[in-house]
PDB file of C-alpha atoms in Angstrom:
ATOM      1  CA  UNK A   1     -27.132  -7.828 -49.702  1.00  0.00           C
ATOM      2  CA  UNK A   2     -25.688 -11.637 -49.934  1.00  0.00           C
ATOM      3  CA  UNK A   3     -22.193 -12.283 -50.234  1.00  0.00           C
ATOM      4  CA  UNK A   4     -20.552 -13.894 -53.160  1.00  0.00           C
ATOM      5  CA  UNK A   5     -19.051 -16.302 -50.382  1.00  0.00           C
ATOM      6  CA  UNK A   6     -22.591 -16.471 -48.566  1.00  0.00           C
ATOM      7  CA  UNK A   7     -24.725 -16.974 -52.096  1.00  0.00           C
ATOM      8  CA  UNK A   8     -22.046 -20.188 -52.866  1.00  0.00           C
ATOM      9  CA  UNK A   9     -22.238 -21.476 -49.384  1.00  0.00           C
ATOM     10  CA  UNK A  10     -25.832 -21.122 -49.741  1.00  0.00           C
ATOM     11  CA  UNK A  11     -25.899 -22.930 -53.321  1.00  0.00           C
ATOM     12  CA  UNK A  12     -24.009 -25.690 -52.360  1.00  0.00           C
ATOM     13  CA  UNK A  13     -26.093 -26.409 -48.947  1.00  0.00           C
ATOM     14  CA  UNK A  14     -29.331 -26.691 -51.387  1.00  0.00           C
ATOM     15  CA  UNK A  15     -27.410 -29.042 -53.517  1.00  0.00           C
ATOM     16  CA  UNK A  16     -25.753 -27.313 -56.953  1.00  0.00           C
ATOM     17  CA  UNK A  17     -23.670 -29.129 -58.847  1.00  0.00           C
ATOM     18  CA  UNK A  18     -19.581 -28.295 -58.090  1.00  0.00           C
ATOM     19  CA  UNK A  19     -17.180 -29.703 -60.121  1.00  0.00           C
ATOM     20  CA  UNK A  20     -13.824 -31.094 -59.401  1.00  0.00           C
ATOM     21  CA  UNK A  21     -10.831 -29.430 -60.743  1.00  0.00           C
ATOM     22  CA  UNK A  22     -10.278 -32.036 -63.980  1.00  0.00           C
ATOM     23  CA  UNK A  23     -14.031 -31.450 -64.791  1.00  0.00           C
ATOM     24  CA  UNK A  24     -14.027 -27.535 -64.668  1.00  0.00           C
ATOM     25  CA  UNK A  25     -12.457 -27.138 -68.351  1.00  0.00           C
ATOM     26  CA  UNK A  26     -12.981 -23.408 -70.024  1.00  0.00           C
ATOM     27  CA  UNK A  27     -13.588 -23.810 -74.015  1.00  0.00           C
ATOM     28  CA  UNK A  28     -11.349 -20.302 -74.123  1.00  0.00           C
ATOM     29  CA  UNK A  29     -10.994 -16.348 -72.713  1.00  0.00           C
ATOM     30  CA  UNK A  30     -12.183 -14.137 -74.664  1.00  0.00           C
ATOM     31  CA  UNK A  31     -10.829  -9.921 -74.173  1.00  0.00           C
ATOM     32  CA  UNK A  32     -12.252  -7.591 -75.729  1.00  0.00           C
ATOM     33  CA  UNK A  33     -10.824  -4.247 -75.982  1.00  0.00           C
ATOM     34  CA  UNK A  34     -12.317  -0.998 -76.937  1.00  0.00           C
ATOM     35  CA  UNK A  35     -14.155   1.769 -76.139  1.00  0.00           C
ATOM     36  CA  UNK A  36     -11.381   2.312 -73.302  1.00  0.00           C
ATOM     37  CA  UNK A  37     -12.622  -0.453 -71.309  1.00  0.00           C
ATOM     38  CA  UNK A  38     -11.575  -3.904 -71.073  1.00  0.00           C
ATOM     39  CA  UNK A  39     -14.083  -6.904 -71.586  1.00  0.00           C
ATOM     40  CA  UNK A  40     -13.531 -10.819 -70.525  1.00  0.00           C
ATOM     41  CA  UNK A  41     -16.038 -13.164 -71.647  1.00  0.00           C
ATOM     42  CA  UNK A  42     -15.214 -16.826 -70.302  1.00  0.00           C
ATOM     43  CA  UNK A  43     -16.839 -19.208 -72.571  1.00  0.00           C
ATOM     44  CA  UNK A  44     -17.475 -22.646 -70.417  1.00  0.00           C
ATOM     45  CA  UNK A  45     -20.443 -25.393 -72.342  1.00  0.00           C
ATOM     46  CA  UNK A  46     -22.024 -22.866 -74.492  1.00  0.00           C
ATOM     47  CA  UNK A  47     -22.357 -20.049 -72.042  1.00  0.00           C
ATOM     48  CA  UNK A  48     -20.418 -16.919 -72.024  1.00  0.00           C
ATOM     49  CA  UNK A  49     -19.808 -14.948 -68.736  1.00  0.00           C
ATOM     50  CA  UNK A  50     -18.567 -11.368 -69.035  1.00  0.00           C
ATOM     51  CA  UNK A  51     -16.113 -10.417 -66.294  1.00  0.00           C
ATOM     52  CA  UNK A  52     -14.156  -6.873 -65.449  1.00  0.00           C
ATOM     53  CA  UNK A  53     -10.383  -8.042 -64.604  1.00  0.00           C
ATOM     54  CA  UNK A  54     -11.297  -7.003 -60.976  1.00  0.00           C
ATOM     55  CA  UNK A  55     -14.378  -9.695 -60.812  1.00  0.00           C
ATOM     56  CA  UNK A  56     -11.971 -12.235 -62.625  1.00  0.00           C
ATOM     57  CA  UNK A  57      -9.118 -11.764 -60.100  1.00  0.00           C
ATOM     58  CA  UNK A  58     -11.499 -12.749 -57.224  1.00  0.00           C
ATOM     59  CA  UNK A  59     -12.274 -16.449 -56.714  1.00  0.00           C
ATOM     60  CA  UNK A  60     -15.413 -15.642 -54.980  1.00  0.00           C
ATOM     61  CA  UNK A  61     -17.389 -13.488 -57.310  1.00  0.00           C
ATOM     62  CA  UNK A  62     -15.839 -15.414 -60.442  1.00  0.00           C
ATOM     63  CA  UNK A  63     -17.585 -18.576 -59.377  1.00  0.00           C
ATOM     64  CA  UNK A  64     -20.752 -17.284 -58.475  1.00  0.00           C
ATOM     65  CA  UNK A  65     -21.113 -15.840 -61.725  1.00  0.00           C
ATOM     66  CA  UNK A  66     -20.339 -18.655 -63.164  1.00  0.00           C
ATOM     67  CA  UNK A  67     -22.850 -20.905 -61.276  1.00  0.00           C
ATOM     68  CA  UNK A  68     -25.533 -18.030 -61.966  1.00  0.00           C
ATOM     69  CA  UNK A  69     -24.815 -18.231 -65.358  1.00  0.00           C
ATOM     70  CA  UNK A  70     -23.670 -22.114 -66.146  1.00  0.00           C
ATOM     71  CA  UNK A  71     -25.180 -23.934 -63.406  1.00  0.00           C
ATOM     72  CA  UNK A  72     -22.251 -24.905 -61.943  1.00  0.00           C
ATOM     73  CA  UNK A  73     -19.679 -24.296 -59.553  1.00  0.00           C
ATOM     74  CA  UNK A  74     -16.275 -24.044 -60.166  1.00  0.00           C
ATOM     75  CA  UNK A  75     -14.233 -26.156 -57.949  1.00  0.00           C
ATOM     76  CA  UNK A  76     -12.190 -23.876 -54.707  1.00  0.00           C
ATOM     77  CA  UNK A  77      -8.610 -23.340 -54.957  1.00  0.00           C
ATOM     78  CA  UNK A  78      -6.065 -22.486 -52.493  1.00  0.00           C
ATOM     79  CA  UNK A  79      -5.729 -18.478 -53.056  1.00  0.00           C
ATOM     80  CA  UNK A  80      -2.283 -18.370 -53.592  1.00  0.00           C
ATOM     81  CA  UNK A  81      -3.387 -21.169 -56.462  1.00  0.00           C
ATOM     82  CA  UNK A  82      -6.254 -19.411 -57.688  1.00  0.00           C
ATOM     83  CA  UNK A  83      -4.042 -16.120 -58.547  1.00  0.00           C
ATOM     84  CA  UNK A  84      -1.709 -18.051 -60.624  1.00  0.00           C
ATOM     85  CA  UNK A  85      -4.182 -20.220 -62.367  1.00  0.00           C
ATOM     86  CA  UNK A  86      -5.883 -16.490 -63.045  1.00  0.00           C
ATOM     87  CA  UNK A  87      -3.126 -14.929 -64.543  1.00  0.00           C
ATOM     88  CA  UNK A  88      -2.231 -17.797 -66.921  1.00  0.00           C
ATOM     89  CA  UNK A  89      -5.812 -17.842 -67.902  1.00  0.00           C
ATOM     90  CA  UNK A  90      -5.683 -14.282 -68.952  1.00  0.00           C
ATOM     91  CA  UNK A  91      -2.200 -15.331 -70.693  1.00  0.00           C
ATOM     92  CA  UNK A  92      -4.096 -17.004 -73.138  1.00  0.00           C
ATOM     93  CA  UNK A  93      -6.971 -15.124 -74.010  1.00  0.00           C
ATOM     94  CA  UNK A  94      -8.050 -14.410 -77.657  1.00  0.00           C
ATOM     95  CA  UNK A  95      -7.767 -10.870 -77.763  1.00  0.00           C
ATOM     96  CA  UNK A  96     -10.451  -9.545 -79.938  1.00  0.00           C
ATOM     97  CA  UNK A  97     -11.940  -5.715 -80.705  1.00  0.00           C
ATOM     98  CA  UNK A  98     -14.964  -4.868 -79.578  1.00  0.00           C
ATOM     99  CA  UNK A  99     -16.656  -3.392 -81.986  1.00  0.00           C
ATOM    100  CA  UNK A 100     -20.205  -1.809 -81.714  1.00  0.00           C
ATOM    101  CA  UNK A 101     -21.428  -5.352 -80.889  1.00  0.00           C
ATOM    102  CA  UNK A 102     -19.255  -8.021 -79.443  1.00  0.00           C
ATOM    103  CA  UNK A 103     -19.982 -11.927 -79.051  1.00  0.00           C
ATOM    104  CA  UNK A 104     -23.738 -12.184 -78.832  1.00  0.00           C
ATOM    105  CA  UNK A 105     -24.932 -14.227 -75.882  1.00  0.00           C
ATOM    106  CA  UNK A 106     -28.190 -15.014 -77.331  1.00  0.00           C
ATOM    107  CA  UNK A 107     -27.081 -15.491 -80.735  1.00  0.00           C
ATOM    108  CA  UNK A 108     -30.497 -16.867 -83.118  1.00  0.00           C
ATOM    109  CA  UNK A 109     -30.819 -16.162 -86.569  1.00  0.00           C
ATOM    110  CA  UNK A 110     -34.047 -15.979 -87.637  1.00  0.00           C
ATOM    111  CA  UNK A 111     -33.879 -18.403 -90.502  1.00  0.00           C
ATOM    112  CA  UNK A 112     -31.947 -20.341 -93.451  1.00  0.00           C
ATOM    113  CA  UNK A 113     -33.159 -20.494 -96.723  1.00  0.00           C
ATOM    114  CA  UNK A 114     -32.017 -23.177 -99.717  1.00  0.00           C
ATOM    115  CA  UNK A 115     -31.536 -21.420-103.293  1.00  0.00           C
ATOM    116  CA  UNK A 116     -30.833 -24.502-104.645  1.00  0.00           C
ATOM    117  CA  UNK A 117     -27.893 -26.001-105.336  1.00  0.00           C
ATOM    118  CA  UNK A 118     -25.082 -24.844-102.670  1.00  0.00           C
ATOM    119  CA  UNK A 119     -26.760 -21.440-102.434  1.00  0.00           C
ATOM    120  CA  UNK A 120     -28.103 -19.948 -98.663  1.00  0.00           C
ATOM    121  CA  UNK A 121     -29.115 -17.226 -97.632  1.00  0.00           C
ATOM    122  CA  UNK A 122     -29.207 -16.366 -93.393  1.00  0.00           C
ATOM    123  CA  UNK A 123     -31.826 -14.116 -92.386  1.00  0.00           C
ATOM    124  CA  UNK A 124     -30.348 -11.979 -89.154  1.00  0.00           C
ATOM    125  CA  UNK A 125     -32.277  -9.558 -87.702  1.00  0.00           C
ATOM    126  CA  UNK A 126     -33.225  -8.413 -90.971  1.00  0.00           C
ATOM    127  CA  UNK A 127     -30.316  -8.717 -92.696  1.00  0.00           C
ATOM    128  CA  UNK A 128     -30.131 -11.325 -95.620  1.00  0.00           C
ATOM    129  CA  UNK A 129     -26.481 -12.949 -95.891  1.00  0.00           C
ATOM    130  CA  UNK A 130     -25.337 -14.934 -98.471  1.00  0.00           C
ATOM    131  CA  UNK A 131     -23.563 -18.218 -97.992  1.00  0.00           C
ATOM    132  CA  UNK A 132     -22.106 -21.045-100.018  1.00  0.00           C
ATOM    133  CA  UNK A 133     -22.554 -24.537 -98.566  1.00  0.00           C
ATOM    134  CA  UNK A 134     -18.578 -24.758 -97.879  1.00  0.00           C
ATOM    135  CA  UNK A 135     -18.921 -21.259 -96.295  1.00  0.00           C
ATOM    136  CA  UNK A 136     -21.550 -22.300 -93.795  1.00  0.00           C
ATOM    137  CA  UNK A 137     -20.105 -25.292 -93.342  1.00  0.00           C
ATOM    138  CA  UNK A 138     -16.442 -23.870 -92.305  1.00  0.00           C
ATOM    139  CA  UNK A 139     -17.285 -22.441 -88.317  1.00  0.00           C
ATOM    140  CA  UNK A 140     -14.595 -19.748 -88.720  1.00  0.00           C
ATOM    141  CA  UNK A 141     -15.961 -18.422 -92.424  1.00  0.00           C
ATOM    142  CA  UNK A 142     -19.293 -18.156 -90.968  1.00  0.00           C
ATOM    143  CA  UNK A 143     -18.332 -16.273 -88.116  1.00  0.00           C
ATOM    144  CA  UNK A 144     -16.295 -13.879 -90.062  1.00  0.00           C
ATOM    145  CA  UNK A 145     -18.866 -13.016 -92.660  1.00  0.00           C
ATOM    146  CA  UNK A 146     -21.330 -12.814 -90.070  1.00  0.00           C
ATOM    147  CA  UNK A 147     -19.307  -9.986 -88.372  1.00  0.00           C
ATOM    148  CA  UNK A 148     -18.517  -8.246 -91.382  1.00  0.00           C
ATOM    149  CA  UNK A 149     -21.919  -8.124 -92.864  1.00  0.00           C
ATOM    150  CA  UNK A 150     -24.316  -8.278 -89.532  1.00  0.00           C
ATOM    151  CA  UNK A 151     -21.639  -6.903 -87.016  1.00  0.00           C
ATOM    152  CA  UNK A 152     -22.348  -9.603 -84.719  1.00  0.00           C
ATOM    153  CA  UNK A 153     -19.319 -11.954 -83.988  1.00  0.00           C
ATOM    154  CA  UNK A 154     -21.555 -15.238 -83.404  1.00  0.00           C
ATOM    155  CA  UNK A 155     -20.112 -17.769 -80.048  1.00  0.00           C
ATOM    156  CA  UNK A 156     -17.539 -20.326 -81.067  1.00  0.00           C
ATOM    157  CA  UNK A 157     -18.495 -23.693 -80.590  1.00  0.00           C
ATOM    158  CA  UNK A 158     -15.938 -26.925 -80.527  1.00  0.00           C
ATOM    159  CA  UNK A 159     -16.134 -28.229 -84.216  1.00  0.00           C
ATOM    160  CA  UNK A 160     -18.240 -31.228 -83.110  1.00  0.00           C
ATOM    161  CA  UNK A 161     -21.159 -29.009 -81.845  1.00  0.00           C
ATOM    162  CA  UNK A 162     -21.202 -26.594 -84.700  1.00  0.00           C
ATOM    163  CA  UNK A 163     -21.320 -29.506 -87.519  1.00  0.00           C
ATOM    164  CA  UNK A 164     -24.516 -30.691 -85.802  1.00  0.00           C
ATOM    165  CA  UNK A 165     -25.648 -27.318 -85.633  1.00  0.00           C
ATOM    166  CA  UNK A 166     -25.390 -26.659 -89.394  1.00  0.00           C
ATOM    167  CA  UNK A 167     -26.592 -30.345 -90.017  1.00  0.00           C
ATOM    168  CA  UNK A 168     -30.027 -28.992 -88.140  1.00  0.00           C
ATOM    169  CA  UNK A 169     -30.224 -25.900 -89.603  1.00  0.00           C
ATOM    170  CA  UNK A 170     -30.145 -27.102 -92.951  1.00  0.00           C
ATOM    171  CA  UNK A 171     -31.847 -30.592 -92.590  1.00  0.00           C
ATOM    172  CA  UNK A 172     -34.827 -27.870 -91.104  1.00  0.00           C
ATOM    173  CA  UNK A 173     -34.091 -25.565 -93.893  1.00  0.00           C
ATOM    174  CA  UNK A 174     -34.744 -28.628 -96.451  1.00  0.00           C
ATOM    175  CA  UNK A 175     -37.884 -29.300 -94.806  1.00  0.00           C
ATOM    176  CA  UNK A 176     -39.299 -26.561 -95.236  1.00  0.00           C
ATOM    177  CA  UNK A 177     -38.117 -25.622 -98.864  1.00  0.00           C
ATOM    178  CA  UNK A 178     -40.906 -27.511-100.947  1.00  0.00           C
ATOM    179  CA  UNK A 179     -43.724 -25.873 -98.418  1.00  0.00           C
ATOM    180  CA  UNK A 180     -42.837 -22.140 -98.426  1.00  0.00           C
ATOM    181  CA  UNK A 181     -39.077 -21.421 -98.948  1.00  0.00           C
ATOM    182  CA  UNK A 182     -40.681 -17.868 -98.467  1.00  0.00           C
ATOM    183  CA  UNK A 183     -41.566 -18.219 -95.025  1.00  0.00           C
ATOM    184  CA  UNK A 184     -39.688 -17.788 -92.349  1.00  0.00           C
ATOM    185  CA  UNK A 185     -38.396 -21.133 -89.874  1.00  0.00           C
ATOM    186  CA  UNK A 186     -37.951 -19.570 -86.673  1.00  0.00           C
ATOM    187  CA  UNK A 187     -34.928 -21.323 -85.009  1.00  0.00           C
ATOM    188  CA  UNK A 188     -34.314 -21.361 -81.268  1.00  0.00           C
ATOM    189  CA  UNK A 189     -31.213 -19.629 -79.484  1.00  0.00           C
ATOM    190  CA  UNK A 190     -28.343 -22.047 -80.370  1.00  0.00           C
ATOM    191  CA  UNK A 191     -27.432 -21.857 -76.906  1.00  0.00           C
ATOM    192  CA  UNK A 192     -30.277 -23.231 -75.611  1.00  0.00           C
ATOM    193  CA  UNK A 193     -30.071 -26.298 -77.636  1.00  0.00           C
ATOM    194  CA  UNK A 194     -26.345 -26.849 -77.210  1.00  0.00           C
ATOM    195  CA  UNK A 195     -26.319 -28.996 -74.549  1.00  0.00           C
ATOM    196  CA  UNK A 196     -28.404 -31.558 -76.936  1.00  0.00           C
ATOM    197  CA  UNK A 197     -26.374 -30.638 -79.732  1.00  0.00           C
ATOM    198  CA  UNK A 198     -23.135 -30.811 -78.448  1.00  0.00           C
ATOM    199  CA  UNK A 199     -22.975 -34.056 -77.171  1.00  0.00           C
ATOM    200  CA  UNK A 200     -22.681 -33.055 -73.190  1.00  0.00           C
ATOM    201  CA  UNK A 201     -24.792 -35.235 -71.593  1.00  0.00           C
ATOM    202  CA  UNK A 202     -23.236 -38.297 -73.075  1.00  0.00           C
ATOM    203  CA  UNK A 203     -19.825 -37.132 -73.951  1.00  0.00           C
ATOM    204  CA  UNK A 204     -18.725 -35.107 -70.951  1.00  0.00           C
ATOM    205  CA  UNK A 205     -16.496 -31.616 -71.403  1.00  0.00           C
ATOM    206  CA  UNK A 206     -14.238 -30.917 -74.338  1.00  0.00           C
ATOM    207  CA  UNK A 207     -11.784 -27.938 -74.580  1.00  0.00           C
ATOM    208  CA  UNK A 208     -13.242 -26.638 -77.263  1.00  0.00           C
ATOM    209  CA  UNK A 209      -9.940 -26.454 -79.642  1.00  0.00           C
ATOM    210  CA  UNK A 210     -10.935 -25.882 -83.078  1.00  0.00           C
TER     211      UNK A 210
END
């Protein structure tokens, strides 16, 4: 079985990307307690990497995962740097229960219909939620009445990327109005197209404060 140590030494002879330490900026923590255990989802560019607190104290398997998962590799620290830079990341986590369903990796809903004026409705997994246009609009009223009507607590995005996502979802959901506001617009995982619609590849990390 490969080492985390052997699959990054590995990685990097083949050519992956690894950043330097001003580049490698987490949008937040996440931990999620509940059930007796103890969750840590690192959200970094629209990808969220679950971590035990073991995995998370050791620089090794913490950046593989991340470079399985993101692409990248997280710069090396000294170790004695590492564990301190560790334990004031978990310092700031969001603490968050974990209900029967926590953040949702491959968050999608299936569609969003107009009712006309500043009426929506979300279909999710079928369950139809019911938004006003300032409710969509506002990234921390969605998420909250997505949770407490779907029990899905959808990713949190830097308020840049999630007014472009709502701009798509309802420029698409006006588009498709006049033709059959019955039908369903299927909409692909927002995490696949947050790269695009975040701005990345011209704009370079944020730190996803909201």
């Amino acid at each position: 079985m490969v080492t985390d140590t052997e699959f990054i030494h590995e990685s990097i002879s083949q050519g992956c990307v690894t950043l330097a330490n001003g580049e490698f900026l987490i949008d937040r923590l996440v931990k999620y307690v509940g059930n007796g255990r103890i969750r840590w989802h690192v959200e970094f560019r629209g990808h969220r990497v679950e971590f035990t607190t073991g995995q998370l104290k050791k620089q090794p398997t913490f950046r593989r995962k991340i470079l399985e998962q993101a692409g990248v590799l997280p710069p090396q620290r000294a170790g004695a740097d590492y564990r301190r830079w560790a334990i004031e990341l978990r310092k700031k986590a969001v603490e968050l229960p974990w209900r029967d369903r926590p953040v949702d990796a491959g968050f999608s809903i299936d569609s969003l219909v107009s009712l006309g004026g500043d009426r929506w409705t979300i279909d999710y997994q079928g369950k139809v939620i019911k938004f006003t246009t300032t409710k969509l609009r506002r990234q921390t009223s969605f998420r909250k009445r997505m949770l407490a009507k779907a029990k899905v607590l959808p990713p949190q995005l830097d308020p840049v990327a999630y007014r472009k996502w709502v701009d798509w979802l309802i420029r698409n959901a006006m588009e498709a109005a006049p033709q059959a506001r019955d039908t369903l617009r299927s909409e692909k995982s927002w995490l696949d197209d947050l790269p695009e619609l975040a701005g990345w590849q011209n704009e370079g990390p944020h730190d996803g404060t909201n």
